[in-house]
XYZ file of N, CA and C in Angstrom:
837
model
N -5.226 7.112 4.101
C -5.291 6.838 2.657
C -3.890 6.814 2.084
N -3.609 5.888 1.208
C -2.358 5.841 0.480
C -2.677 5.645 -0.981
N -1.756 5.979 -1.850
C -2.016 5.876 -3.292
C -1.099 4.836 -3.913
N -1.673 3.987 -4.742
C -0.883 2.994 -5.479
C -0.982 3.311 -6.954
N 0.134 3.576 -7.584
C 0.154 3.814 -9.022
C 0.626 2.578 -9.734
N -0.111 2.198 -10.778
C 0.209 0.983 -11.524
C 0.467 1.340 -12.972
N 1.676 1.060 -13.442
C 2.034 1.261 -14.835
C 2.226 -0.118 -15.412
N 1.280 -0.581 -16.214
C 1.290 -1.956 -16.673
C 1.669 -2.068 -18.127
N 2.561 -3.027 -18.415
C 3.028 -3.258 -19.760
C 1.935 -3.934 -20.557
N 0.732 -3.358 -20.514
C -0.410 -3.978 -21.189
C -1.216 -2.916 -21.871
N -0.743 -1.691 -21.905
C -1.393 -0.586 -22.562
C -2.360 0.116 -21.648
N -2.017 0.234 -20.371
C -2.786 1.019 -19.421
C -1.942 1.361 -18.210
N -2.347 2.382 -17.419
C -1.625 2.733 -16.203
C -2.598 2.901 -15.049
N -2.222 2.515 -13.827
C -3.140 2.536 -12.706
C -2.527 3.076 -11.429
N -3.378 3.537 -10.494
C -2.917 3.966 -9.174
C -3.900 3.520 -8.118
N -3.397 3.260 -6.909
C -4.216 2.706 -5.849
C -4.159 3.552 -4.597
N -5.287 3.715 -3.955
C -5.340 4.465 -2.717
C -5.756 3.545 -1.593
N -4.924 3.477 -0.552
C -5.168 2.534 0.545
C -5.669 3.270 1.775
N -6.645 2.674 2.475
C -7.150 3.245 3.714
C -6.701 2.383 4.877
N -5.978 2.968 5.803
C -5.514 2.252 6.985
C -5.503 3.241 8.143
N -6.574 3.276 8.922
C -6.682 4.254 9.992
C -6.728 5.641 9.404
N -6.026 6.601 10.034
C -6.021 7.974 9.537
C -4.745 8.295 8.791
N -3.855 7.311 8.656
C -2.587 7.555 7.975
C -2.788 7.643 6.472
N -1.938 8.384 5.788
C -2.035 8.560 4.355
C -0.669 8.310 3.747
N -0.611 7.477 2.727
C 0.690 7.199 2.118
C 0.522 6.882 0.645
N 1.586 7.019 -0.085
C 1.539 6.825 -1.526
C 2.195 5.529 -1.928
N 1.597 4.864 -2.912
C 2.057 3.550 -3.363
C 2.011 3.556 -4.875
N 3.161 3.487 -5.563
C 3.155 3.452 -7.013
C 3.495 2.068 -7.493
N 2.827 1.605 -8.523
C 2.987 0.223 -8.978
C 3.136 0.152 -10.471
N 3.986 -0.722 -10.940
C 4.083 -1.025 -12.362
C 4.114 -2.517 -12.538
N 3.381 -3.064 -13.542
C 3.339 -4.515 -13.681
C 3.996 -5.057 -14.936
N 4.704 -6.253 -14.849
C 5.340 -6.888 -16.025
C 5.469 -8.403 -15.979
N 5.831 -9.087 -14.945
C 5.860 -10.543 -14.926
C 5.992 -11.064 -13.510
N 5.579 -12.308 -13.175
C 5.696 -12.706 -11.799
C 5.406 -14.141 -11.401
N 5.422 -14.435 -9.971
C 5.184 -15.762 -9.398
C 5.431 -15.903 -7.905
N 5.108 -17.124 -7.187
C 5.303 -17.402 -5.739
C 5.322 -18.878 -5.387
N 5.591 -19.260 -4.130
C 5.696 -20.663 -3.734
C 4.552 -21.058 -2.827
N 4.365 -22.347 -2.582
C 3.226 -22.790 -1.790
C 3.506 -24.105 -1.074
N 2.629 -24.461 -0.152
C 2.712 -25.753 0.521
C 1.322 -26.160 0.981
N 1.045 -27.484 1.045
C -0.215 -28.010 1.539
C 0.036 -28.696 2.874
N -0.814 -28.432 3.829
C -0.721 -29.099 5.120
C -2.002 -29.901 5.310
N -1.880 -31.204 5.417
C -3.035 -32.078 5.579
C -3.142 -32.541 7.021
N -4.329 -32.361 7.583
C -4.560 -32.810 8.951
C -4.813 -34.305 8.982
N -4.798 -34.867 10.179
C -5.067 -36.301 10.328
C -6.543 -36.565 10.095
N -6.866 -37.768 9.698
C -8.263 -38.135 9.508
C -8.621 -38.200 8.047
N -9.802 -38.750 7.792
C -10.252 -38.930 6.415
C -10.677 -37.606 5.806
N -10.558 -37.471 4.489
C -10.993 -36.299 3.747
C -12.336 -36.588 3.110
N -13.256 -35.609 3.197
C -14.540 -35.802 2.547
C -14.421 -35.514 1.058
N -15.474 -35.809 0.310
C -15.426 -35.658 -1.150
C -15.170 -34.218 -1.547
N -15.766 -33.243 -0.825
C -15.582 -31.839 -1.168
C -14.139 -31.408 -0.949
N -13.508 -31.873 0.109
C -12.109 -31.535 0.362
C -11.211 -32.058 -0.743
N -11.486 -33.275 -1.181
C -10.694 -33.859 -2.267
C -10.880 -33.044 -3.543
N -12.134 -32.628 -3.828
C -12.403 -31.839 -5.033
C -11.663 -30.511 -4.996
N -11.706 -29.835 -3.849
C -11.048 -28.538 -3.719
C -9.545 -28.675 -3.896
N -8.948 -29.709 -3.259
C -7.509 -29.908 -3.382
C -7.115 -30.193 -4.822
N -7.901 -31.003 -5.500
C -7.573 -31.372 -6.873
C -7.711 -30.205 -7.822
N -8.709 -29.356 -7.598
C -8.967 -28.261 -8.539
C -8.125 -27.037 -8.260
N -7.677 -26.853 -7.013
C -6.932 -25.645 -6.698
C -5.461 -25.747 -7.078
N -4.903 -26.936 -7.070
C -3.494 -27.097 -7.408
C -3.319 -27.276 -8.909
N -2.147 -26.889 -9.380
C -1.797 -27.087 -10.784
C -0.620 -28.053 -10.814
N -0.858 -29.353 -10.844
C 0.236 -30.334 -10.731
C 1.345 -30.085 -11.743
N 2.524 -29.794 -11.237
C 3.683 -29.609 -12.096
C 3.707 -28.294 -12.825
N 2.673 -27.471 -12.647
C 2.587 -26.236 -13.416
C 2.504 -25.006 -12.531
N 2.836 -25.116 -11.277
C 2.890 -23.945 -10.429
C 2.023 -24.046 -9.195
N 2.125 -23.034 -8.309
C 1.385 -23.018 -7.052
C -0.098 -22.746 -7.260
N -0.937 -22.990 -6.229
C -2.378 -22.832 -6.385
C -2.851 -21.389 -6.460
N -2.050 -20.432 -6.054
C -2.420 -19.024 -6.165
C -1.158 -18.181 -6.069
N -1.299 -16.880 -6.346
C -0.186 -15.949 -6.184
C -0.209 -15.461 -4.742
N 0.883 -15.678 -4.012
C 0.993 -15.243 -2.633
C 1.800 -13.946 -2.595
N 1.124 -12.862 -2.260
C 1.738 -11.537 -2.269
C 2.483 -11.246 -0.973
N 3.453 -10.329 -1.028
C 4.103 -9.888 0.211
C 3.070 -9.268 1.160
N 3.366 -9.281 2.447
C 2.443 -8.769 3.457
C 2.061 -7.314 3.205
N 2.968 -6.541 2.614
C 2.707 -5.123 2.380
C 1.495 -4.872 1.488
N 1.079 -5.870 0.700
C -0.031 -5.689 -0.226
C -1.395 -5.765 0.463
N -1.454 -6.349 1.638
C -2.751 -6.595 2.272
C -3.517 -5.291 2.489
N -4.802 -5.295 2.120
C -5.640 -4.129 2.341
C -6.400 -3.714 1.095
N -7.025 -2.567 1.184
C -7.886 -2.023 0.131
C -7.194 -0.819 -0.489
N -7.224 -0.745 -1.812
C -6.490 0.292 -2.536
C -7.376 0.940 -3.601
N -7.137 2.211 -3.849
C -7.726 2.900 -4.991
C -6.671 2.914 -6.089
N -6.979 2.303 -7.214
C -5.999 2.135 -8.286
C -6.204 3.175 -9.383
N -5.135 3.754 -9.822
C -5.122 4.627 -10.998
C -4.258 3.933 -12.044
N -4.862 3.590 -13.138
C -4.185 2.760 -14.131
C -4.097 3.493 -15.466
N -2.946 3.414 -16.095
C -2.738 4.067 -17.384
C -2.252 3.057 -18.418
N -3.013 2.893 -19.457
C -2.624 2.016 -20.570
C -1.719 2.831 -21.499
N -0.527 2.307 -21.801
C 0.386 3.139 -22.578
C 0.881 2.512 -23.874
N 0.599 1.249 -24.139
C 1.105 0.668 -25.386
C 0.245 -0.507 -25.818
N -0.013 -0.583 -27.121
C -0.732 -1.703 -27.728
C 0.036 -2.126 -28.973
N 0.338 -3.418 -29.090
C 1.043 -3.904 -30.278
C 0.429 -5.217 -30.742
N 0.658 -5.554 -32.012
C 0.093 -6.779 -32.603
C 1.200 -7.538 -33.331
N 1.999 -8.321 -32.587
C 3.115 -9.059 -33.200
C 2.689 -10.043 -34.282
N 1.522 -10.670 -34.116
C 1.044 -11.644 -35.094
C -0.320 -11.216 -35.616
N -0.703 -11.743 -36.769
C -1.980 -11.387 -37.373
C -3.144 -11.963 -36.571
N -4.166 -11.131 -36.341
C -5.378 -11.589 -35.656
C -6.324 -12.191 -36.686
N -6.643 -13.460 -36.522
C -7.537 -14.144 -37.451
C -8.847 -14.475 -36.759
N -9.937 -14.052 -37.350
C -11.250 -14.312 -36.774
C -11.802 -13.086 -36.073
N -13.123 -13.001 -35.994
C -13.791 -11.832 -35.439
C -13.449 -11.614 -33.963
N -13.307 -12.680 -33.206
C -13.059 -12.540 -31.773
C -11.711 -11.872 -31.499
N -10.643 -12.363 -32.133
C -9.323 -11.781 -31.916
C -9.232 -10.386 -32.514
N -9.865 -10.169 -33.659
C -9.896 -8.835 -34.253
C -10.611 -7.856 -33.322
N -11.667 -8.348 -32.646
C -12.385 -7.510 -31.697
C -11.526 -7.122 -30.507
N -10.710 -8.064 -29.998
C -9.796 -7.758 -28.903
C -8.840 -6.632 -29.275
N -8.291 -6.719 -30.460
C -7.347 -5.706 -30.931
C -8.045 -4.355 -31.063
N -9.252 -4.334 -31.621
C -9.994 -3.090 -31.814
C -10.307 -2.418 -30.478
N -10.727 -3.201 -29.492
C -11.050 -2.648 -28.175
C -9.804 -2.072 -27.516
N -8.680 -2.770 -27.597
C -7.442 -2.285 -26.988
C -7.000 -0.969 -27.621
N -7.095 -0.870 -28.925
C -6.700 0.361 -29.605
C -7.634 1.513 -29.257
N -8.932 1.204 -29.133
C -9.896 2.243 -28.775
C -9.645 2.756 -27.364
N -9.321 1.836 -26.438
C -9.041 2.233 -25.062
C -7.775 3.083 -24.990
N -6.770 2.718 -25.749
C -5.530 3.486 -25.759
C -5.770 4.898 -26.282
N -6.632 5.022 -27.296
C -6.869 6.314 -27.927
C -7.798 7.214 -27.113
N -8.834 6.640 -26.479
C -9.873 7.478 -25.882
C -9.979 7.418 -24.360
N -9.568 6.320 -23.727
C -9.697 6.217 -22.267
C -8.593 5.341 -21.670
N -7.350 5.800 -21.798
C -6.229 4.997 -21.288
C -6.106 5.016 -19.764
N -6.710 6.009 -19.115
C -6.563 6.141 -17.667
C -7.815 5.658 -16.945
N -7.640 4.737 -16.021
C -8.750 4.201 -15.240
C -8.485 4.414 -13.751
N -9.562 4.537 -13.013
C -9.473 4.643 -11.551
C -10.490 3.674 -10.948
N -10.036 2.778 -10.105
C -10.925 1.795 -9.499
C -10.332 1.306 -8.179
N -11.075 0.478 -7.467
C -10.640 -0.032 -6.167
C -10.231 -1.497 -6.304
N -9.157 -1.880 -5.641
C -8.716 -3.277 -5.603
C -8.368 -3.627 -4.168
N -8.406 -4.903 -3.861
C -8.030 -5.284 -2.506
C -7.323 -6.636 -2.494
N -6.486 -6.792 -1.477
C -5.732 -8.024 -1.241
C -6.109 -8.520 0.143
N -6.440 -9.780 0.258
C -7.002 -10.326 1.483
C -6.120 -11.429 2.048
N -6.311 -11.703 3.323
C -5.564 -12.795 3.955
C -6.349 -14.086 3.833
N -5.647 -15.135 3.396
C -6.215 -16.479 3.375
C -5.218 -17.400 4.049
N -5.545 -17.831 5.253
C -4.605 -18.644 6.015
C -3.353 -17.854 6.329
N -2.222 -18.373 5.938
C -0.943 -17.716 6.212
C -0.516 -16.784 5.093
N -1.329 -16.636 4.062
C -0.906 -15.896 2.882
C -1.816 -14.709 2.570
N -1.277 -13.764 1.808
C -2.045 -12.647 1.272
C -2.272 -12.916 -0.210
N -3.532 -12.888 -0.630
C -3.875 -13.151 -2.033
C -4.750 -12.021 -2.558
N -4.820 -11.897 -3.874
C -5.718 -10.922 -4.477
C -7.147 -11.412 -4.349
N -8.067 -10.511 -4.022
C -9.492 -10.845 -4.041
C -9.930 -10.739 -5.500
N -9.811 -11.830 -6.225
C -9.983 -11.799 -7.671
C -11.390 -11.403 -8.088
N -12.404 -11.823 -7.350
C -13.780 -11.463 -7.707
C -13.994 -9.964 -7.536
N -13.629 -9.434 -6.395
C -13.785 -8.004 -6.126
C -13.015 -7.174 -7.148
N -11.773 -7.548 -7.405
C -10.942 -6.782 -8.328
C -11.463 -6.854 -9.760
N -11.971 -8.021 -10.164
C -12.509 -8.162 -11.520
C -13.758 -7.310 -11.697
N -14.642 -7.297 -10.702
C -15.855 -6.477 -10.784
C -15.503 -5.000 -10.866
N -14.576 -4.578 -10.031
C -14.187 -3.173 -9.981
C -13.528 -2.731 -11.282
N -12.640 -3.562 -11.806
C -11.947 -3.224 -13.052
C -12.919 -3.211 -14.234
N -13.827 -4.189 -14.297
C -14.791 -4.245 -15.395
C -15.682 -3.016 -15.406
N -16.116 -2.560 -14.226
C -16.969 -1.375 -14.145
C -16.222 -0.128 -14.606
N -14.955 -0.006 -14.202
C -14.165 1.168 -14.574
C -13.830 1.188 -16.055
N -13.754 0.018 -16.666
C -13.322 -0.098 -18.053
C -14.435 0.185 -19.063
N -15.670 0.233 -18.615
C -16.792 0.384 -19.534
C -16.781 1.717 -20.279
N -17.214 1.663 -21.540
C -17.380 2.867 -22.329
C -18.777 3.432 -22.115
N -19.071 4.556 -22.764
C -20.365 5.218 -22.582
C -21.524 4.302 -22.964
N -21.368 3.511 -24.028
C -22.459 2.655 -24.498
C -22.782 1.533 -23.513
N -21.864 1.267 -22.570
C -22.069 0.163 -21.640
C -22.496 0.623 -20.255
N -22.670 1.930 -20.058
C -22.993 2.456 -18.733
C -24.344 1.970 -18.224
N -25.253 1.640 -19.124
C -26.602 1.230 -18.709
C -26.674 -0.240 -18.293
N -25.619 -1.008 -18.510
C -25.626 -2.415 -18.136
C -25.670 -2.567 -16.613
N -26.127 -3.719 -16.170
C -26.107 -4.019 -14.742
C -24.668 -4.032 -14.232
N -24.520 -3.800 -12.941
C -23.187 -3.806 -12.335
C -22.492 -5.142 -12.595
N -21.238 -5.133 -13.024
C -20.538 -6.407 -13.267
C -20.515 -7.272 -12.012
N -20.568 -8.576 -12.204
C -20.493 -9.510 -11.076
C -19.493 -10.606 -11.403
N -18.845 -11.127 -10.360
C -17.830 -12.159 -10.563
C -18.032 -13.280 -9.560
N -17.697 -14.485 -9.992
C -17.774 -15.664 -9.146
C -16.377 -16.251 -9.008
N -15.929 -16.385 -7.759
C -14.571 -16.896 -7.505
C -14.518 -17.464 -6.100
N -13.895 -18.605 -5.953
C -13.765 -19.262 -4.659
C -12.283 -19.303 -4.291
N -11.877 -18.645 -3.193
C -10.457 -18.654 -2.818
C -9.876 -20.050 -2.654
N -10.732 -21.054 -2.351
C -10.232 -22.415 -2.217
C -9.992 -23.069 -3.565
N -10.489 -22.461 -4.629
C -10.281 -22.933 -6.001
C -9.943 -21.719 -6.860
N -8.793 -21.088 -6.624
C -8.494 -19.778 -7.208
C -8.204 -19.771 -8.700
N -8.116 -20.930 -9.313
C -7.740 -20.964 -10.725
C -8.893 -20.700 -11.684
N -10.111 -20.597 -11.181
C -11.270 -20.335 -12.033
C -11.980 -19.076 -11.565
N -12.162 -18.136 -12.472
C -12.864 -16.880 -12.223
C -13.866 -16.669 -13.340
N -15.125 -16.402 -12.986
C -16.170 -16.137 -13.975
C -16.704 -14.729 -13.776
N -16.712 -13.943 -14.844
C -17.158 -12.550 -14.783
C -18.348 -12.363 -15.710
N -19.440 -11.793 -15.186
C -20.600 -11.434 -15.994
C -20.623 -9.921 -16.130
N -20.531 -9.449 -17.358
C -20.450 -8.013 -17.624
C -21.374 -7.694 -18.790
N -22.595 -7.225 -18.486
C -23.567 -6.983 -19.536
C -23.909 -8.290 -20.226
N -23.847 -8.333 -21.567
C -24.168 -9.567 -22.289
C -23.037 -10.597 -22.265
N -21.908 -10.233 -21.716
C -20.744 -11.114 -21.742
C -20.643 -11.958 -20.480
N -20.307 -13.220 -20.666
C -19.961 -14.115 -19.567
C -18.588 -14.688 -19.902
N -17.600 -14.364 -19.084
C -16.221 -14.730 -19.386
C -15.659 -15.584 -18.262
N -15.117 -16.745 -18.615
C -14.479 -17.616 -17.636
C -12.977 -17.654 -17.891
N -12.216 -17.371 -16.832
C -10.761 -17.446 -16.882
C -10.328 -18.674 -16.092
N -9.599 -19.579 -16.732
C -9.104 -20.777 -16.056
C -7.587 -20.838 -16.196
N -6.899 -20.633 -15.085
C -5.436 -20.636 -15.101
C -4.936 -22.059 -15.314
N -4.082 -22.236 -16.304
C -3.522 -23.550 -16.602
C -2.028 -23.633 -16.311
N -1.396 -22.507 -16.089
C 0.040 -22.484 -15.768
C 0.325 -21.233 -14.949
N 1.154 -21.385 -13.921
C 1.479 -20.237 -13.073
C 2.910 -20.362 -12.587
N 3.578 -19.238 -12.459
C 4.917 -19.203 -11.869
C 4.995 -17.981 -10.977
N 5.687 -18.104 -9.854
C 5.831 -16.973 -8.947
C 7.242 -16.913 -8.396
N 7.647 -15.730 -7.991
C 8.923 -15.544 -7.323
C 8.689 -15.577 -5.824
N 9.647 -16.108 -5.092
C 9.603 -15.951 -3.650
C 9.862 -14.478 -3.362
N 8.991 -13.820 -2.590
C 9.163 -12.384 -2.340
C 10.535 -12.072 -1.765
N 11.193 -11.068 -2.318
C 12.472 -10.596 -1.803
C 12.220 -9.306 -1.028
N 13.291 -8.666 -0.592
C 13.145 -7.474 0.243
C 12.433 -6.347 -0.486
N 12.684 -6.212 -1.792
C 12.130 -5.055 -2.505
C 11.562 -5.400 -3.881
N 11.454 -6.682 -4.234
C 10.907 -7.060 -5.548
C 10.013 -8.286 -5.424
N 9.078 -8.410 -6.371
C 8.184 -9.559 -6.412
C 7.562 -9.627 -7.793
N 7.327 -10.847 -8.292
C 6.719 -10.977 -9.607
C 5.967 -12.285 -9.756
N 5.070 -12.306 -10.730
C 4.333 -13.534 -11.020
C 3.904 -13.551 -12.471
N 3.523 -14.744 -12.948
C 3.072 -14.922 -14.327
C 2.001 -16.002 -14.351
N 0.942 -15.764 -15.128
C -0.121 -16.750 -15.276
C -0.512 -16.891 -16.738
N -0.798 -18.118 -17.133
C -1.288 -18.424 -18.481
C -2.657 -19.052 -18.304
N -3.660 -18.564 -19.045
C -5.027 -19.003 -18.801
C -5.797 -19.232 -20.092
N -6.769 -20.142 -19.991
C -7.772 -20.311 -21.040
C -8.903 -19.345 -20.745
N -9.334 -18.608 -21.765
C -10.418 -17.641 -21.599
C -11.582 -18.072 -22.478
N -12.719 -18.379 -21.851
C -13.934 -18.758 -22.584
C -14.900 -17.581 -22.522
N -15.204 -17.003 -23.666
C -15.990 -15.772 -23.743
C -17.308 -16.028 -24.463
N -18.413 -15.871 -23.746
C -19.743 -16.004 -24.340
C -20.411 -14.635 -24.315
N -20.743 -14.111 -25.479
C -21.487 -12.863 -25.523
C -20.781 -11.667 -26.100
N -19.486 -11.764 -26.395
C -18.785 -10.597 -26.930
C -19.254 -10.211 -28.319
N -19.897 -11.126 -29.019
C -20.384 -10.825 -30.358
C -21.805 -10.253 -30.329
N -22.293 -9.909 -29.124
C -23.598 -9.254 -29.030
C -24.682 -10.122 -28.430
N -24.526 -11.443 -28.441
C -25.513 -12.337 -27.837
C -24.771 -13.416 -27.065
N -25.417 -13.916 -26.019
C -24.808 -15.008 -25.260
C -24.896 -16.277 -26.087
N -23.756 -16.901 -26.319
C -23.685 -18.058 -27.204
C -23.586 -19.349 -26.407
N -24.195 -20.410 -26.944
C -24.060 -21.727 -26.327
C -22.649 -22.264 -26.487
N -21.946 -21.795 -27.498
C -20.574 -22.222 -27.760
C -19.661 -21.021 -27.561
N -18.976 -20.922 -26.430
C -18.146 -19.747 -26.164
C -16.926 -19.678 -27.066
N -16.420 -18.480 -27.225
C -15.188 -18.253 -27.961
C -14.019 -18.547 -27.021
N -13.081 -19.381 -27.466
C -11.956 -19.776 -26.620
C -10.703 -19.019 -27.051
N -10.052 -18.391 -26.072
C -8.816 -17.656 -26.322
C -7.784 -18.033 -25.263
N -6.565 -17.590 -25.442
C -5.489 -17.870 -24.487
C -4.819 -16.556 -24.104
N -4.548 -16.388 -22.813
C -3.984 -15.124 -22.319
C -2.870 -15.378 -21.313
N -1.797 -14.609 -21.436
C -0.721 -14.658 -20.453
C -0.567 -13.278 -19.810
N -0.514 -13.240 -18.493
C -0.311 -11.992 -17.750
C 1.011 -12.103 -17.005
N 1.876 -11.126 -17.191
C 3.169 -11.081 -16.512
C 3.244 -9.784 -15.707
N 3.599 -9.893 -14.435
C 3.636 -8.727 -13.556
C 4.892 -8.755 -12.701
N 5.482 -7.589 -12.505
C 6.645 -7.493 -11.619
C 6.583 -6.176 -10.851
N 6.885 -6.255 -9.556
C 6.831 -5.095 -8.671
C 8.199 -4.821 -8.052
N 8.408 -3.574 -7.672
C 9.583 -3.221 -6.871
C 9.188 -2.060 -5.959
N 9.867 -1.948 -4.811
C 9.565 -0.872 -3.882
C 10.801 -0.522 -3.087
N 10.732 0.599 -2.411
C 11.853 1.080 -1.617
C 11.811 0.483 -0.223
N 12.984 0.287 0.347
C 13.058 -0.110 1.748
C 12.600 1.057 2.615
N 12.092 0.739 3.789
C 11.641 1.800 4.682
C 12.764 2.752 5.046
N 13.967 2.227 5.231
C 15.096 3.074 5.598
C 15.423 4.069 4.508
N 15.135 3.687 3.220
C 15.409 4.584 2.101
C 14.258 5.551 1.856
N 13.040 5.101 2.155
C 11.863 5.902 1.835
C 11.481 6.862 2.950
N 12.093 6.726 4.135
C 11.730 7.587 5.246
C 10.681 6.923 6.107
N 10.343 7.528 7.243
C 9.385 6.918 8.171
C 7.996 6.813 7.582
N 7.325 5.685 7.862
C 5.954 5.455 7.423
C 5.150 4.955 8.617
N 3.958 5.490 8.860
C 3.164 5.037 10.005
C 2.921 3.529 9.953
N 3.014 2.882 11.103
C 2.778 1.439 11.150
C 1.316 1.141 10.878
N 1.035 -0.050 10.341
C -0.330 -0.457 10.057
C -0.926 -1.126 11.277
N -2.248 -1.301 11.237
C -2.936 -1.952 12.325
C -2.560 -3.435 12.367
N -2.574 -4.017 13.570
C -2.271 -5.434 13.691
C -0.784 -5.712 13.544
N -0.490 -6.939 13.067
C 0.904 -7.372 12.953
C 1.505 -7.144 11.574
N 0.704 -6.595 10.629
C 1.201 -6.399 9.274
C 2.322 -5.371 9.270
N 3.339 -5.557 8.411
C 4.444 -4.599 8.350
C 3.977 -3.277 7.752
N 4.694 -2.170 8.017
C 4.312 -0.882 7.432
C 4.437 -0.930 5.923
N 3.608 -0.182 5.251
C 3.656 -0.154 3.795
C 4.852 0.656 3.325
N 5.476 0.241 2.226
C 6.549 1.054 1.656
C 5.966 2.357 1.119
N 6.800 3.390 1.043
C 6.329 4.677 0.546
C 5.970 4.589 -0.930
N 6.627 3.697 -1.665
C 6.414 3.612 -3.104
C 6.595 2.182 -3.586
N 5.667 1.718 -4.395
C 5.800 0.435 -5.082
C 5.582 0.694 -6.562
N 6.519 0.272 -7.383
C 6.396 0.410 -8.827
C 6.109 -0.946 -9.436
N 5.314 -0.967 -10.493
C 4.992 -2.228 -11.133
C 4.874 -2.103 -12.629
N 5.171 -3.180 -13.329
C 4.989 -3.262 -14.776
C 4.190 -4.520 -15.085
N 3.208 -4.387 -15.965
C 2.397 -5.540 -16.341
C 2.303 -5.638 -17.865
N 2.439 -6.840 -18.360
C 2.267 -7.093 -19.788
C 1.234 -8.203 -19.953
N 0.240 -7.954 -20.795
C -0.798 -8.941 -21.081
C -0.688 -9.338 -22.546
N -0.534 -10.632 -22.809
C -0.385 -11.141 -24.173
C -1.544 -12.078 -24.488
N -2.170 -11.872 -25.630
C -3.261 -12.735 -26.094
C -2.783 -13.578 -27.262
N -3.130 -14.876 -27.232
C -2.687 -15.817 -28.253
C -3.877 -16.472 -28.935
N -3.644 -16.952 -30.142
C -4.633 -17.750 -30.861
C -4.444 -19.199 -30.433
N -5.385 -19.771 -29.660
C -5.186 -21.140 -29.169
C -5.147 -22.181 -30.269
N -5.660 -21.856 -31.452
C -5.567 -22.796 -32.563
C -4.120 -22.962 -33.016
N -3.303 -21.954 -32.684
C -1.884 -21.995 -33.048
C -1.034 -22.500 -31.882
N -1.331 -21.997 -30.677
C -0.478 -22.296 -29.525
C -1.009 -23.369 -28.607
N -2.318 -23.655 -28.656
C -2.897 -24.517 -27.629
C -2.879 -23.771 -26.309
N -2.873 -24.502 -25.182
C -2.863 -23.854 -23.878
C -1.611 -24.198 -23.080
N -0.559 -24.553 -23.789
C 0.679 -24.917 -23.108
C 1.690 -23.783 -23.080
N 1.294 -22.588 -23.578
C 2.181 -21.431 -23.548
C 3.523 -21.767 -24.198
N 3.478 -22.203 -25.446
C 4.668 -22.648 -26.146
C 5.704 -21.541 -26.260
N 6.940 -21.882 -25.970
C 8.027 -20.928 -26.051
C 8.198 -20.457 -27.487
N 8.292 -19.156 -27.676
C 8.502 -18.604 -29.001
C 7.231 -18.301 -29.764
N 6.067 -18.675 -29.224
C 4.806 -18.395 -29.911
C 4.569 -16.895 -29.944
N 4.140 -16.387 -31.095
C 3.909 -14.952 -31.253
C 2.492 -14.602 -30.808
N 2.320 -13.638 -29.909
C 0.977 -13.236 -29.491
C 0.293 -12.398 -30.556
N -1.024 -12.459 -30.566
C -1.831 -11.659 -31.491
C -1.930 -10.214 -30.992
N -1.934 -10.049 -29.679
C -2.086 -8.725 -29.071
C -1.254 -8.663 -27.796
N -0.555 -7.549 -27.610
C 0.194 -7.298 -26.380
C -0.174 -5.896 -25.884
N -0.610 -5.801 -24.630
C -0.900 -4.498 -24.040
C 0.027 -4.277 -22.851
N 0.368 -3.006 -22.603
C 1.262 -2.671 -21.504
C 0.682 -1.497 -20.721
N 0.826 -1.597 -19.352
C 0.302 -0.531 -18.511
C 1.163 -0.347 -17.283
């Protein structure tokens, strides 16, 4: 077992516990901004209609790689401890939906800033990616307040071959996240970061599932850093060919919510967010 601590610039803090054989190690994380690179390899022969659809939907032409590719050290299952530490409102929230986002963030900061849940990073081809469905379900369950405990277990729909769309069903809410812009850093020896801008379609946050979802815009920025093995001391090797985990990974994450009626979905430079959370 190892522990991953996540301090996110989004008004929460988290920690993760990893299981790898009988070894036990600690992993601290803080999130703030990020990104990665990618390549497509096409085999010889004709492509069927489904292959063409997957290729077209998974890539973001001119707007970034098809997914966030994490360093090898991230691969595996983790228990996350997250602490929300700051909530701010740079711009006025107009409308019930945005006002509701602000109210929920403030309530979480005041009454339940610390969350504990499980997250995992999986191998897809030559890369390590976040299991977005698993992580979304786990985070949604941990985030629930007392009034939501009776709801069915959260469920998420996500296809690694089309990673830009994630749908989460949580009680009366059905939320679709569609990434429209992404940037990543090529992993360095001790740092890594990524950033995503997404359209969020929310049906049900007002108490009933609506035929016309509420549309919002969200940007997530994350940045990690960790110690070299030589600096952190000896760490047991992991199973297989994966490199040993660093003794400590720190991360900062900032989540910004925008009014799409003001910004659209192009993540305009200088646009003021309605809500910013840090963890």
